[in-house]
Every structure is written in structure tokens, then in C-alpha cells.
Coordinates of N, CA and C in Angstrom, one line a residue:
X1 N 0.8 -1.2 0.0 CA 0.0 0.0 0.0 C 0.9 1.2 0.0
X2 N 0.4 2.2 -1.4 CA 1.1 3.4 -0.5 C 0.3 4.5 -1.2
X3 N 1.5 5.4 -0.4 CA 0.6 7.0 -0.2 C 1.3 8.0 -1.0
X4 N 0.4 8.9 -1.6 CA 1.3 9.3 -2.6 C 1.4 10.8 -1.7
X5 N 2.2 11.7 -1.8 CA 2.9 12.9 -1.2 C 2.8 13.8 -2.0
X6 N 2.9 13.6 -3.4 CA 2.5 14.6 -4.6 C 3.0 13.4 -6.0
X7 N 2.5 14.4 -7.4 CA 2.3 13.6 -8.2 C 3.4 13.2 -8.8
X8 N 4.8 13.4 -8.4 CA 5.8 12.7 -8.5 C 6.2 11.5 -7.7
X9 N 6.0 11.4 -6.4 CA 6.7 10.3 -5.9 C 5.6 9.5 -4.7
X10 N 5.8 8.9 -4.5 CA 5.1 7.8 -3.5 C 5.8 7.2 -2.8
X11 N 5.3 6.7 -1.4 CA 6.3 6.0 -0.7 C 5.6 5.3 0.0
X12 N 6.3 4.2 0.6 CA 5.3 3.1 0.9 C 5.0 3.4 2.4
X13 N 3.7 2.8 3.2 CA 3.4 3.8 4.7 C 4.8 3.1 5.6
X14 N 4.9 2.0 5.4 CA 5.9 1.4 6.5 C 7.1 2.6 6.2
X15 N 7.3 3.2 5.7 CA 8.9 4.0 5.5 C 8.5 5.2 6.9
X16 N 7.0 5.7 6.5 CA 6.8 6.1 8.1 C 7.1 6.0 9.0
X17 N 7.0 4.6 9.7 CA 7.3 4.1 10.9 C 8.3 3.4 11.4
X18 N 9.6 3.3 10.2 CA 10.4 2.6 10.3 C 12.0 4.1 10.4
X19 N 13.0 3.6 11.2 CA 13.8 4.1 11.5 C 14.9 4.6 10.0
X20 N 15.1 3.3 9.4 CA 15.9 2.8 8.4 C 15.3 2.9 7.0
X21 N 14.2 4.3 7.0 CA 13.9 4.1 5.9 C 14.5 5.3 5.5
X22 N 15.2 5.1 4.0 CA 15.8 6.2 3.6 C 15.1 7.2 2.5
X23 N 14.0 6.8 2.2 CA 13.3 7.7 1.3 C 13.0 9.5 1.5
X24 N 14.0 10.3 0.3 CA 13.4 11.2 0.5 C 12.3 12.1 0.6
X25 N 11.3 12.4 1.5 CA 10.1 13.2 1.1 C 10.2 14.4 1.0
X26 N 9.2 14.3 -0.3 CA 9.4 16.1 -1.1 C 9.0 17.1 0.2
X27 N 10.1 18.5 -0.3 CA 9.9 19.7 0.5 C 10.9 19.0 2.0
X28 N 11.3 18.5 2.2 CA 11.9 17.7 3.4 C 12.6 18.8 4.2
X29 N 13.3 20.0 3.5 CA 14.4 20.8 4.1 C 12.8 22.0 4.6
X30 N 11.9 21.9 4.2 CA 11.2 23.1 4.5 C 11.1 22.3 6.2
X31 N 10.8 21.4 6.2 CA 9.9 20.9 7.5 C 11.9 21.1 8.9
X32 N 12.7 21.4 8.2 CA 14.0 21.5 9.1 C 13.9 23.5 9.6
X33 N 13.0 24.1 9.1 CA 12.4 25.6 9.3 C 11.6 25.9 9.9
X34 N 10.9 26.9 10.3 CA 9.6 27.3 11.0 C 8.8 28.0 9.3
X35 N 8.7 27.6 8.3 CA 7.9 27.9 7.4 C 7.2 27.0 7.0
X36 N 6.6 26.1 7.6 CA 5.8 25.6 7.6 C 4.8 25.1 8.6
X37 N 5.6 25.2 9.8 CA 4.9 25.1 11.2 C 5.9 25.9 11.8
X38 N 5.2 27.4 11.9 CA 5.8 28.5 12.8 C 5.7 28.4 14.4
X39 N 5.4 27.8 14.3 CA 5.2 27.8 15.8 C 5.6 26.3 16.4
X40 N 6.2 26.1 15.8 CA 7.5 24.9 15.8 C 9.1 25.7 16.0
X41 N 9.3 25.5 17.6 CA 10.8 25.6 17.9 C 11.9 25.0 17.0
X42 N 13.3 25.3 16.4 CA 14.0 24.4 16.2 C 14.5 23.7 17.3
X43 N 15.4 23.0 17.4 CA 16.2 21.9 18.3 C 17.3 23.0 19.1
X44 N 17.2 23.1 20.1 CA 18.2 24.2 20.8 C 18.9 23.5 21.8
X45 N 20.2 23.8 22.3 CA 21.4 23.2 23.0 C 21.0 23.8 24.0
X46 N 21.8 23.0 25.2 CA 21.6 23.9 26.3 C 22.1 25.1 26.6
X47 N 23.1 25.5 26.2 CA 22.9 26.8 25.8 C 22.4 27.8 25.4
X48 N 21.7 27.6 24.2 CA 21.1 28.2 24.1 C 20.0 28.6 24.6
X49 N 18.8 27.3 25.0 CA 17.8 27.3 26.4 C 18.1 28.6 27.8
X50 N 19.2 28.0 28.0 CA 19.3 29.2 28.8 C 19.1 30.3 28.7
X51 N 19.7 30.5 27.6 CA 20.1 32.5 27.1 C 18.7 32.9 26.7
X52 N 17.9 31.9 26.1 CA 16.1 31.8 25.9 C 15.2 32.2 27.4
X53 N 15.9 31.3 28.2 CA 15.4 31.9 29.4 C 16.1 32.6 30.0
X54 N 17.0 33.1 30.4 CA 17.5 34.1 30.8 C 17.0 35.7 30.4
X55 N 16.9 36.0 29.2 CA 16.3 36.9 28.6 C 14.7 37.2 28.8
X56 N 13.8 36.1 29.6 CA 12.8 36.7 30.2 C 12.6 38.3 30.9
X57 N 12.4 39.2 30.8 CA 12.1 40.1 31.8 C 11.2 39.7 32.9
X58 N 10.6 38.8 32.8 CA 9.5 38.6 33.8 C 9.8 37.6 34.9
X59 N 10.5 37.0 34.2 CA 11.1 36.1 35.1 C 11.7 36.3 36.7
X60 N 12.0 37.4 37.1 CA 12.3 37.9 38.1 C 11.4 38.5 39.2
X61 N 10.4 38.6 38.3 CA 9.0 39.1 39.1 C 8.1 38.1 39.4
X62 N 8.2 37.1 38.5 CA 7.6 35.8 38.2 C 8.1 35.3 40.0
X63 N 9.2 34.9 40.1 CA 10.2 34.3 41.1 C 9.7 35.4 42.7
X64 N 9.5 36.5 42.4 CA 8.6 37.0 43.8 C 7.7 36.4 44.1
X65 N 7.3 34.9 43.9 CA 5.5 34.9 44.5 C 6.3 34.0 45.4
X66 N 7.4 33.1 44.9 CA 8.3 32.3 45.6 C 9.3 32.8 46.8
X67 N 9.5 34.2 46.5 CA 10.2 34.9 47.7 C 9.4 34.8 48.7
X68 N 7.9 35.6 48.4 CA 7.1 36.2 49.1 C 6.5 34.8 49.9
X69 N 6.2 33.8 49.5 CA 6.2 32.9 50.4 C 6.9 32.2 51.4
X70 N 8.2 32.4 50.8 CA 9.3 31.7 51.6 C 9.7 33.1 53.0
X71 N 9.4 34.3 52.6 CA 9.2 35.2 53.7 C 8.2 35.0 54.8
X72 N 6.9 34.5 54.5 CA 5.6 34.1 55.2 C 5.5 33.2 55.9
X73 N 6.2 31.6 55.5 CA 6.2 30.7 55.5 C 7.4 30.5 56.9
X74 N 8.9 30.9 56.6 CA 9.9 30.9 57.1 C 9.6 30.3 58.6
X75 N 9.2 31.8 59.1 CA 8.5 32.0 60.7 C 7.8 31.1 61.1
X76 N 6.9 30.7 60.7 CA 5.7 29.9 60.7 C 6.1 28.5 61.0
X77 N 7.5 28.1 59.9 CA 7.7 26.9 59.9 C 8.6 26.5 61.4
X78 N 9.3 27.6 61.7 CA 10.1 27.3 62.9 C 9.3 28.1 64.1
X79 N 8.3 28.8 64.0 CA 7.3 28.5 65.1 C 7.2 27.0 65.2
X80 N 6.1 26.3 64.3 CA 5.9 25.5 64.9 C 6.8 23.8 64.7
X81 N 7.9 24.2 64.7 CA 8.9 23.1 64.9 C 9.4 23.5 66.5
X82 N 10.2 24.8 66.9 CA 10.7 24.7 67.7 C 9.4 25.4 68.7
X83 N 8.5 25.9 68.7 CA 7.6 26.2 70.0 C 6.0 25.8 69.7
X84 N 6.0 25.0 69.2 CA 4.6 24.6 68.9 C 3.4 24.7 70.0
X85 N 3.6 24.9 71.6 CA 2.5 25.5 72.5 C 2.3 27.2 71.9
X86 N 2.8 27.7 71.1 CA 3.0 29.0 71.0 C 1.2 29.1 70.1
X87 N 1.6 27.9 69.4 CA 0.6 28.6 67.9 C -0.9 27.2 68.8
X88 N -0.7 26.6 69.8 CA -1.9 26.1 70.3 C -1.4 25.2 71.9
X89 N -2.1 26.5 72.3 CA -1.7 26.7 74.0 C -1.8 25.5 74.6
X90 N -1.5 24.6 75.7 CA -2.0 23.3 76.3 C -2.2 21.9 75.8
X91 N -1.0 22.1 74.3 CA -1.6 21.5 73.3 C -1.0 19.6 74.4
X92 N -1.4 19.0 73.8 CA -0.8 17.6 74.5 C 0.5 17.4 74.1
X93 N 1.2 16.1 74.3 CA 2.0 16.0 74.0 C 2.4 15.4 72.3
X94 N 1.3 14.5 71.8 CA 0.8 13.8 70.9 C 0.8 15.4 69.6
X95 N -0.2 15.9 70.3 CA -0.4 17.2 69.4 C 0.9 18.6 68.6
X96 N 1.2 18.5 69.5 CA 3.1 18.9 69.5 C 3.7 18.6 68.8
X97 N 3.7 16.8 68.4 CA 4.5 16.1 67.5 C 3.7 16.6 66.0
X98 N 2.2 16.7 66.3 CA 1.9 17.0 65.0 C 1.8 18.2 64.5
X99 N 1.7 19.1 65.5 CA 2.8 20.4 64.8 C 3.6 20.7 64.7
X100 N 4.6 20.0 64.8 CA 6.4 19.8 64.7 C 6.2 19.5 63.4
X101 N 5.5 18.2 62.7 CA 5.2 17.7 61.8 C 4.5 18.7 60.3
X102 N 4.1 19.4 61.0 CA 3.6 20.6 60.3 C 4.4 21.5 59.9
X103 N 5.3 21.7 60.8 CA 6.8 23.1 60.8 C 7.3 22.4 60.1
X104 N 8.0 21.2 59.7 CA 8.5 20.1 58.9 C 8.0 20.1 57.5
X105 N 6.5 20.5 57.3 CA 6.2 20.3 56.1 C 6.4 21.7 55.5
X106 N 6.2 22.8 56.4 CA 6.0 24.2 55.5 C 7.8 24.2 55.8
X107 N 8.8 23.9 56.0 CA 10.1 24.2 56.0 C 10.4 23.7 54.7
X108 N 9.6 22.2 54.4 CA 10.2 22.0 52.8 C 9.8 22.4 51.7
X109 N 8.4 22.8 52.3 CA 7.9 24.0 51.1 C 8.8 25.5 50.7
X110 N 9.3 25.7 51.9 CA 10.6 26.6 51.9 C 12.0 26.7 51.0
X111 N 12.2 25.1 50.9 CA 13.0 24.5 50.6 C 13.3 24.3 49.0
X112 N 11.6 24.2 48.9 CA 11.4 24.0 47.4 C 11.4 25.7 46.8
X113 N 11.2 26.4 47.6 CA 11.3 27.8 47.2 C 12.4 28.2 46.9
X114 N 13.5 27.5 47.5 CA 14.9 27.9 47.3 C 15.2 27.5 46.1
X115 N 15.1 26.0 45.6 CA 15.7 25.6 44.4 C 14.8 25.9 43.1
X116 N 13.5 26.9 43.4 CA 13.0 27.6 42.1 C 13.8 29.0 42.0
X117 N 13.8 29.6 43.4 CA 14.8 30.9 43.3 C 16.2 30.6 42.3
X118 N 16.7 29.7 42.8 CA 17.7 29.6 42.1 C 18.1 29.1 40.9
X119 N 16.9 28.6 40.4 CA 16.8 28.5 38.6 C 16.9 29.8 37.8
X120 N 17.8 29.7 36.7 CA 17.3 30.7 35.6 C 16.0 30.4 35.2
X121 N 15.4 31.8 35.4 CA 13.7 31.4 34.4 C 12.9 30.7 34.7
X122 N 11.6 31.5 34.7 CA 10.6 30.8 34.9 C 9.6 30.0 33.9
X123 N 9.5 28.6 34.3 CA 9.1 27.6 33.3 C 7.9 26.9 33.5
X124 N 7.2 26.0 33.0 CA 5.9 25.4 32.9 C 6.1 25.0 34.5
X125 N 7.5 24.2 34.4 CA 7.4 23.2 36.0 C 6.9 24.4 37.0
X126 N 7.7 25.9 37.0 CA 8.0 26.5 38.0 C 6.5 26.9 38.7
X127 N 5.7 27.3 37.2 CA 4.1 28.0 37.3 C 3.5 26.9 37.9
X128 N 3.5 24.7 37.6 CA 3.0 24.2 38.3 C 3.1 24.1 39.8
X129 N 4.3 24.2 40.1 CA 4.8 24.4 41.4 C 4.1 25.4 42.5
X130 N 4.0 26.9 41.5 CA 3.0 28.1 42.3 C 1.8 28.0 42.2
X131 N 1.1 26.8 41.3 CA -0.2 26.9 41.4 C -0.2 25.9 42.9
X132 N 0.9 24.7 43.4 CA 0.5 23.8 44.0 C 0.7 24.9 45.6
X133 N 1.6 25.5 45.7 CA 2.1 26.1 46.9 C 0.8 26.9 47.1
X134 N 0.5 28.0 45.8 CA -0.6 28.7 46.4 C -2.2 27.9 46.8
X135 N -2.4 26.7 46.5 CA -3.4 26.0 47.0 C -3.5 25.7 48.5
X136 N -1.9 25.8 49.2 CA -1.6 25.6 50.3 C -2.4 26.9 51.4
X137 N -2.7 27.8 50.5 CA -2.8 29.4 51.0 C -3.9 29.3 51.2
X138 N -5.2 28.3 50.7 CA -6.0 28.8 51.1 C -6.9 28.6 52.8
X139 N -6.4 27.2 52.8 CA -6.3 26.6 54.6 C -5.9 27.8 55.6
X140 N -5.0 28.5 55.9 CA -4.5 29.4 57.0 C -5.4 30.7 56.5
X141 N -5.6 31.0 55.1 CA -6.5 31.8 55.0 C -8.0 31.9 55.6
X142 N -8.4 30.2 55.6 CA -9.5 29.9 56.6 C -9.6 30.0 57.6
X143 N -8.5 29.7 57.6 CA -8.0 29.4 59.6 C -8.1 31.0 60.2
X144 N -7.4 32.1 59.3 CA -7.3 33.5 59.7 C -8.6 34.1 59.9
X145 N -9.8 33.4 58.9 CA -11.1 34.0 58.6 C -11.5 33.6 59.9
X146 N -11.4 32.7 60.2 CA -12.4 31.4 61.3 C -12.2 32.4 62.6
X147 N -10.8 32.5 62.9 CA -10.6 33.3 64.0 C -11.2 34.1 64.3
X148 N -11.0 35.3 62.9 CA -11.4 36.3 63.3 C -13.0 37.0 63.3
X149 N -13.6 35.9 62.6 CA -15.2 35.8 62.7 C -15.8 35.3 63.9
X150 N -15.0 34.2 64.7 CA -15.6 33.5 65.6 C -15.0 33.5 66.9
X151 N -14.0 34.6 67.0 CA -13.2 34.5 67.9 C -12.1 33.7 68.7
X152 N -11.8 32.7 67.7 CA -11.1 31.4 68.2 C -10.0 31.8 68.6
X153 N -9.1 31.6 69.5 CA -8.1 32.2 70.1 C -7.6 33.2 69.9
X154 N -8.4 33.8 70.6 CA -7.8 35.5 70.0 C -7.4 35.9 70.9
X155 N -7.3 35.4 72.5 CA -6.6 35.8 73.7 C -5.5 35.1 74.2
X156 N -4.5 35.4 74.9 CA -3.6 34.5 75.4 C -2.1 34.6 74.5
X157 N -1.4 33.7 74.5 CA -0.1 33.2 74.0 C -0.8 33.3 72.6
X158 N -2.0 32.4 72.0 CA -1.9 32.3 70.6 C -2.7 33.5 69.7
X159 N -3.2 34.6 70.6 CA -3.8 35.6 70.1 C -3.0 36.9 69.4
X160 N -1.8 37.1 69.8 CA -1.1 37.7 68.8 C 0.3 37.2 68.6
X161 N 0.6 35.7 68.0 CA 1.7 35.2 67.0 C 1.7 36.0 65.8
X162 N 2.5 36.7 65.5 CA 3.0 37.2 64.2 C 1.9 37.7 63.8
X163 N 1.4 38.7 65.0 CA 0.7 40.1 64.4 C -1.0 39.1 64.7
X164 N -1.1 38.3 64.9 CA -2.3 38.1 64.9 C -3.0 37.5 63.6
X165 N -4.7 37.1 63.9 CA -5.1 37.0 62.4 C -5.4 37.7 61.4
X166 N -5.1 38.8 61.6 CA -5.5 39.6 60.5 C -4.5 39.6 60.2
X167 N -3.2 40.3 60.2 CA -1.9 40.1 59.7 C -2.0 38.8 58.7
X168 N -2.5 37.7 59.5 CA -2.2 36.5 58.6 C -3.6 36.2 57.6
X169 N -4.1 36.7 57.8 CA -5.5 36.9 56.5 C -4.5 37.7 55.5
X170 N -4.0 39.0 56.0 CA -3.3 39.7 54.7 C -2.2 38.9 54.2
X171 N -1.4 38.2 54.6 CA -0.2 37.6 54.0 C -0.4 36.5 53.6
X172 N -1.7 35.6 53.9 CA -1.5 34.6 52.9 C -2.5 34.9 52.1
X173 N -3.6 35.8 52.2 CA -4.3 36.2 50.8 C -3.0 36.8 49.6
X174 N -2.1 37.3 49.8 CA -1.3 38.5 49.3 C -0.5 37.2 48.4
X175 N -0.2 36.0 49.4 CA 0.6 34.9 48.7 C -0.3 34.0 48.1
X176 N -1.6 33.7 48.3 CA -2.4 33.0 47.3 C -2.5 33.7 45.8
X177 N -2.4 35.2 45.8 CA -2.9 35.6 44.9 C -1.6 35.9 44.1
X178 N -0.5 36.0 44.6 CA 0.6 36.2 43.8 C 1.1 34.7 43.1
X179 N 1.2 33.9 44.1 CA 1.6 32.3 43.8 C 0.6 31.9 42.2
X180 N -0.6 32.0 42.7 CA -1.9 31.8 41.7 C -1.5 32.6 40.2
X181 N -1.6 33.8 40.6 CA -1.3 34.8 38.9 C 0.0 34.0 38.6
X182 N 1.3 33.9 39.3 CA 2.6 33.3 38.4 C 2.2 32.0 37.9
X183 N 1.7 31.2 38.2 CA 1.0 29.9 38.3 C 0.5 30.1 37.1
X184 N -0.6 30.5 36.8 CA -1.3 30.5 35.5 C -0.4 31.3 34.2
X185 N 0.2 32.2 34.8 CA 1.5 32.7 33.8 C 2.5 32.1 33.1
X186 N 2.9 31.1 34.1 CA 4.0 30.4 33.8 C 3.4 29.3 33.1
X187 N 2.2 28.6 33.6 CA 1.6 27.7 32.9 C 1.4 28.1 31.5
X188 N 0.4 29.3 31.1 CA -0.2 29.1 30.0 C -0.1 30.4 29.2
X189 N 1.4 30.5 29.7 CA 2.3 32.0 29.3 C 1.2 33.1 28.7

């Protein structure tokens, strides 16, 4: 069986799918261009990639939603690793461990902040990354709301950690919304 390409030449379909087939197809140098599918990258070195990304302008701004959380975050994480009665007064012993466990998780969200900081350029992975962190934002955002609508410990030791809940309504709305916009940016440029 074969398929014809134009009304000079034909080639049989297995030449398709086969590695070793040496048949030339007409126009063959055009498809090595973007004049025929523009919107077809050529094959770039790493080198070059970089200097591709590097040359972002945005990329630097992009990478603030990752500062700005690892600023938010920081405190938060070694509150509740090294003083966890701080952020829930009386807590038991049991309970402690699990916000130790908690300081442990937002430290490596920190962590992951670091090794996006320190990439050139912001890329598909980076924007999935801010969409996942800022989904994190919306829990303490609740937590901040819950407080401060219902009055949940608003007195005592846990009533003003790090400014209180309003403070922390503003900083992690500030980081859901910055995380989120780079997120969709980076995703679907």
C-alpha cells in the first residue's frame, strides 16, 4: 500500500514508521524551518535554552511569588517546629508532634522555594509548582477568617503570634494571589 505525497513520488506507509527508511520526502528541508509550522521551535542546545530563558524580563518578578512565600512561610515553619505551644496553647504531648510535623512540612515548602529561586527562568514546572504552593494558602486563609469571625483564640499566647489573624489573612491572601497569577502565567504564558 502506498501513499502518494505529490504527483511525482510515493512511498510506501511502513517508510513512516520505520527508522531505516531512507526515502526522501518532497519539501523535506522546508519541515527543518519554521515555514511551515511556525510555531515549531527548532532543536536548541543547552545553551542556548538558557540565554532563551534568561532573557525573560518577567522572570524575576515571576520568582517574587516564591520569595514572598518563603518570607511568610519561614517564621511559621520554625514556630511550629521549635515552639509549637506557641501557635496552640495546652496542646498535649501527641499534638506537638503533629505540629512539629507541620513546621517540617512548611520548611520543605521553603526548601522547594529555594531551588525555584535559584533556577534561571521561569518555566511550565516553576508555574506548576505556584499553582501547587498557592493552593496551600487557602487553609490558613480559613484558619485566619475562622478566627477572626468566631473569635477562636484571639486571647492569650496564641492571640497575637506574628501580628495576629489579621496580619495572617493579609499575607496569605497576598501569597495565594501572587503564587496563583505566576502559576497561570507560567503555565499558559
Amino acid at each position: 500500500m502506498h501513499t502518494c505525497l505529490d504527483s511525482k513520488q510515493s512511498i510506501p506507509i511502513s517508510a513512516l514508521y520505520h527508522k531505516s527508511a531512507t526515502t526522501h520526502w518532497p519539501n523535506q528541508d522546508l519541515y527543518k524551518t519554521n515555514a511551515i509550522y511556525p510555531q515549531a521551535t527548532p532543536h536548541l542546545t543547552k545553551e542556548e535554552k538558557k540565554k532563551k530563558r534568561d532573557k525573560n524580563p518577567m522572570a524575576m518578578f515571576q520568582k517574587l511569588s516564591f520569595l514572598l512565600h518563603l518570607l511568610v512561610e519561614t517564621g511559621a515553619a520554625l514556630s511550629f517546629l521549635l515552639t509549637p505551644t506557641s501557635q496552640l496553647p495546652g496542646a498535649s504531648p501527641s499534638a506537638r508532634l503533629i505540629l512539629r510535623n507541620l513546621g517540617g512540612l512548611l520548611l520543605s515548602t521553603n526548601l522547594l522555594c529555594l531551588v525555584f529561586l535559584a533556577q534561571p527562568g521561569f518555566d511550565a514546572t516553576a508555574g506548576q509548582v505556584a499553582l501547587c504552593l498557592g493552593s496551600y494558602h487557602v487553609w490558613p486563609i480559613y484558619r485566619a477568617y475562622a478566627r477572626l469571625r468566631y473569635g477562636i483564640g484571639m486571647h492569650g499566647a496564641q492571640g497575637g503570634v506574628f501580628g495576629g489573624p489579621a496580619v495572617h489573612l493579609v499575607a496569605h491572601v497576598a501569597c495565594l494571589g501572587a503564587l496563583v497569577g505566576m502559576g497561570l502565567v507560567g503555565v499558559w504564558g
